Amino acid sequence: MMDLSSINPVVLVAALMVAATPILLAAIGELVVEKAGVLNLGVEGMMITGAVTGFAFAVTSGNPYLGMVAAATGGALLALIFALLTQYLMANQVATGLALTLFGLGFSALLGQGYSGVSPPRTPRLDFGWLAEIPVLGPIVFRHDPLVYVSIIIVAAVWWFLRYSRAGRILRAVGENHDAAHALGYRVRMVRVAAIAFGGACAGLGGAYLSLIRVPQWTEGMTAGAGWIALALVVFASWRPWRALLGAYLFGGIVTLQLTLQAAGWRIPVEYLAMAPYLVTIVVLVVISSGRARRTLAAPGSLGRPFHAAG
Amino acid sequence: MLRLERRPQPSRVWVWATPVLAVCLTMIAGGILFAILGKDPVAAIRMIFWDPLFSQQFAAFSRPQLLVKAGPLILIAVGLAIGFRAGIWNIGAEGQYIIGALCAAAVALAFFPSGPADVRLFGTVLFSFDAAPSRWWLFPLTIVAGAAGGFLWAMIPAILKTRFNTNEILVSLLLVYVAEKLLAAASVGWLRNPQGAGFPGSRNLSQFPAVANPEILPGTGMHWGVAIAFVAVIFGYVLLHRHMLGFHVQLAGQAPRAARFAGVAPARLVVFCLGISGLLAGLAGMFEVTGPARMITIDFNVGYGFTAIIVAFLGRLHPVGIVLAGLLMALTYIGGELAQFMLGLPSAAIQVFQGMLLFFLLALDMLSNYRIRLAYREAA
């Protein structure tokens, strides 16, 4: 028998923010990449590489923050392979992104040997003192680990960057029409390589959040499609940072609710409940890509198209 | 400075030389990787690429495995290649493979000769069969079930794409995870062996001759799935290179606008490409579950659907190339297992190896599409 009264909404909201943070980080990175006109399908591969490098560095050094830096670096390095292949060797972006994911999954399994079953050093929550004691608001807003706040700051920074900074406008120009941007003298490739590296760093950080804070443990293939869900999230967000945040938290809510229902002993078998995040993502993709919503999608004009400056 | 100059047409020489070069480079990079892992690189490479075929000690066991592993890879990759050529990216073949196997196993198990068998969903009996073993039509029926399962699973992204403009890459991939959960649910629930003492996994289908898919020629690894894979290769070749539909597929991939003027209906092409690749992946799953795998288990799928993507690219999206690429990838699987047993090489190392191969291939593809020229500073 299921006991719904055991579900505490405050705990649920606090938990959904934790569940949302890894895909939010990955999605905000990919959003910048796609705004620059590049489609990197390797998010899953970069995330899991970040998860394992972060875990390994954190365990070896005993410092979770060092692990997070390593994860971002690892994700960015893997992304630079993608940048080299697609921007300089003119490889197909879809195929290269897939290669990144396949390679990342294998590479992480290789690096992660000997780390399964190990506990990472704990990441302490930020101490807000009396603020954390406020009823309802305290547990939701003031009792998280630093990375939850960092992810929100990154979203805000990306929003500001894309909207108000000169560099952000150049990046958008490159993504909307790379030929025009090139003609204006902007360095299309450089902008894109930088965006790709940033996307990789964010995905790596998202992966580290999984292995260091959310789970916290290393298991092979632990991202379980989170990278792909992040890609879907960018579409859901119509390439707008704050909508990515909203989407990630909605999604986090579904994941948390599904886990809570499992724990509360709902009669549907675990396997079917566990399908929910993927099915919901598909349904959302359908709703957002069809009908009236479609016109407001506003995908960057040069998304996924290769750029080769003639002459 | 080096400058790239786009070739008007891909170089025919380089198109076929790049895979060979990519394999060589991967061997070198792989050797370095193995050396870092503390293994003798030469011995490891030899154990992966040479010993499964030619060593007296292992060849007798390994050689038949070549076809066993290459069969599903080729079958799936031929289907994927048709879609990839049209620019339709079905990357959820792994899911279609699982669903094909599940549907085939469900049909086969419904007729399992052990008294009446119930087909259940969520604990309620949907319908009940009386066991009717050794009917000649049972094996073909299982094949149809497998093909239909894969086909229908691929129709989900296809219809969502044509009706709602939903990205087929994301949907087909996300459905892999759904299929994996269904597989887990089946092996602990509705397809579990009632006599299995509660352990996950279905009945052993090899004990049911009417649906079993054994070796056709003992000692070769040749089973019906491999035979069908070669039929699919011929079908794929005729379709792509001798048929109007194949021309439309290529046209849609290379010049979508021109294709529309030529009367190619994009929606129909999406349905066709996803359908055919799903159908072939489902078939691969069917032959695997009734043949080498023998039963449904939680870890039934081993990533053939993803490796087949590498096979398709390595084979240059050409059916004949795919046969060679499929055999080579099968060899890395077998050699990888051998190196795992003999040298203690981690199993993930082979996955990295396969991933590197795709990287090198994609990087070298530049040579077939571009000329490298020394750039001269042009007069302003």
Tab-separated table of C-alpha atoms in Angstrom, chain A residues 39 41 44 78 81-82 85 88-92 94-100 102-103 105-110 113 189 220 223-226 228-229 231-232 235 268-272 274-275 278-279 281-282 285-287 289-291 294 297 306 308-311, chain B residues 3-6 33 37 84 89 91 121-122 156 160 163-167 169-175 177-179 181-186 188 190 306-307 309-310 313 345-349 351-356 358-360 362-366 369-370 378:
chain	number	residue	atom	x	y	z
A	39	LEU	CA	25.768	20.564	-32.642
A	41	LEU	CA	26.068	15.121	-29.652
A	44	GLU	CA	26.921	11.975	-22.743
A	78	LEU	CA	37.520	15.650	-24.801
A	81	ILE	CA	38.991	16.508	-29.876
A	82	PHE	CA	35.525	17.210	-31.215
A	85	LEU	CA	37.703	17.049	-35.922
A	88	TYR	CA	39.655	21.893	-38.628
A	89	LEU	CA	39.296	18.457	-40.224
A	90	MET	CA	35.743	19.201	-41.365
A	91	ALA	CA	34.302	15.954	-40.019
A	92	ASN	CA	30.544	15.469	-39.838
A	94	VAL	CA	26.643	14.211	-35.905
A	95	ALA	CA	29.062	11.350	-36.485
A	96	THR	CA	31.838	12.976	-34.477
A	97	GLY	CA	29.486	13.644	-31.576
A	98	LEU	CA	28.458	10.008	-31.561
A	99	ALA	CA	32.108	8.990	-31.679
A	100	LEU	CA	32.752	11.199	-28.673
A	102	LEU	CA	31.130	5.951	-27.695
A	103	PHE	CA	34.746	6.794	-26.906
A	105	LEU	CA	31.844	5.596	-22.393
A	106	GLY	CA	34.735	3.206	-23.039
A	107	PHE	CA	37.405	5.591	-21.812
A	108	SER	CA	35.565	6.274	-18.563
A	109	ALA	CA	35.075	2.560	-17.927
A	110	LEU	CA	38.801	2.092	-18.430
A	113	GLN	CA	38.507	0.513	-12.905
A	189	ARG	CA	36.459	28.799	-35.922
A	220	GLU	CA	30.223	2.272	-15.226
A	223	THR	CA	25.199	8.961	-16.539
A	224	ALA	CA	22.487	6.687	-18.010
A	225	GLY	CA	21.394	9.041	-20.758
A	226	ALA	CA	21.648	12.277	-18.760
A	228	TRP	CA	21.031	13.017	-24.115
A	229	ILE	CA	18.360	14.435	-21.861
A	231	LEU	CA	20.491	17.806	-25.394
A	232	ALA	CA	16.713	17.522	-25.410
A	235	VAL	CA	15.550	22.161	-27.568
A	268	ILE	CA	3.991	-0.305	-10.708
A	269	PRO	CA	7.249	-2.260	-11.027
A	270	VAL	CA	10.449	-0.258	-10.621
A	271	GLU	CA	11.463	-0.882	-14.244
A	272	TYR	CA	8.390	0.879	-15.581
A	274	ALA	CA	12.360	4.181	-14.256
A	275	MET	CA	11.227	4.713	-17.869
A	278	TYR	CA	12.997	9.177	-20.885
A	279	LEU	CA	9.336	9.013	-21.867
A	281	THR	CA	11.594	13.856	-22.335
A	282	ILE	CA	10.210	12.404	-25.563
A	285	LEU	CA	10.180	17.109	-27.343
A	286	VAL	CA	7.029	16.281	-29.286
A	287	VAL	CA	5.025	19.085	-27.699
A	289	SER	CA	8.603	20.761	-31.745
A	290	SER	CA	5.061	20.619	-33.057
A	291	GLY	CA	2.355	23.070	-33.881
A	294	ARG	CA	7.514	25.304	-33.451
A	297	LEU	CA	11.755	27.511	-31.513
A	306	PRO	CA	29.999	22.917	-41.430
A	308	HIS	CA	34.635	26.181	-44.629
A	309	ALA	CA	35.930	29.582	-45.581
A	310	ALA	CA	36.444	29.518	-49.321
A	311	GLY	CA	39.696	31.125	-50.413
B	3	ARG	CA	44.984	25.299	-46.797
B	4	LEU	CA	42.108	22.951	-47.498
B	5	GLU	CA	40.514	23.020	-50.889
B	6	ARG	CA	37.231	21.231	-51.321
B	33	LEU	CA	47.285	2.742	-24.815
B	37	LEU	CA	48.188	-0.020	-19.193
B	84	PHE	CA	22.846	7.718	-42.787
B	89	TRP	CA	20.102	9.403	-38.106
B	91	ILE	CA	21.085	5.906	-33.505
B	121	LEU	CA	1.110	-8.055	-18.475
B	122	PHE	CA	1.159	-6.457	-15.014
B	156	ILE	CA	8.060	5.795	-32.986
B	160	LEU	CA	7.126	11.672	-34.343
B	163	ARG	CA	4.051	14.301	-37.711
B	164	PHE	CA	5.562	16.559	-35.075
B	165	ASN	CA	8.958	17.470	-36.495
B	166	THR	CA	10.660	15.872	-33.469
B	167	ASN	CA	14.381	15.205	-33.706
B	169	ILE	CA	18.337	11.377	-33.161
B	170	LEU	CA	17.209	12.211	-29.634
B	171	VAL	CA	14.000	10.173	-29.723
B	172	SER	CA	15.577	7.024	-31.135
B	173	LEU	CA	18.412	7.249	-28.615
B	174	LEU	CA	16.144	7.915	-25.621
B	175	LEU	CA	14.083	4.884	-26.632
B	177	TYR	CA	16.943	3.397	-22.398
B	178	VAL	CA	13.224	2.651	-22.433
B	179	ALA	CA	13.925	-0.616	-24.252
B	181	LYS	CA	14.103	-1.004	-18.887
B	182	LEU	CA	11.563	-3.146	-20.762
B	183	LEU	CA	14.222	-5.821	-21.119
B	184	ALA	CA	14.893	-5.716	-17.385
B	185	ALA	CA	11.172	-5.853	-16.646
B	186	ALA	CA	10.784	-8.822	-18.990
B	188	VAL	CA	12.504	-10.407	-13.969
B	190	TRP	CA	6.686	-11.344	-17.714
B	306	PHE	CA	26.092	1.154	-31.168
B	307	THR	CA	29.085	-0.682	-32.580
B	309	ILE	CA	27.296	2.724	-36.160
B	310	ILE	CA	31.087	2.408	-36.287
B	313	PHE	CA	31.009	4.405	-41.159
B	345	LEU	CA	43.582	-6.452	-20.711
B	346	PRO	CA	40.540	-4.595	-19.321
B	347	SER	CA	37.393	-5.154	-21.374
B	348	ALA	CA	36.850	-1.412	-21.586
B	349	ALA	CA	40.147	-1.076	-23.477
B	351	GLN	CA	35.646	-0.122	-26.333
B	352	VAL	CA	38.207	2.685	-26.269
B	353	PHE	CA	39.937	1.027	-29.198
B	354	GLN	CA	36.709	0.979	-31.213
B	355	GLY	CA	35.988	4.590	-30.302
B	356	MET	CA	39.472	5.663	-31.405
B	358	LEU	CA	35.914	6.046	-35.408
B	359	PHE	CA	37.844	9.186	-34.449
B	360	PHE	CA	40.703	8.394	-36.806
B	362	LEU	CA	36.372	10.752	-39.260
B	363	ALA	CA	39.589	12.742	-39.056
B	364	LEU	CA	41.100	11.091	-42.122
B	365	ASP	CA	37.921	11.517	-44.108
B	366	MET	CA	39.130	15.037	-44.684
B	369	ASN	CA	36.768	15.426	-49.344
B	370	TYR	CA	39.542	18.023	-49.451
B	378	GLU	CA	47.155	36.285	-52.137
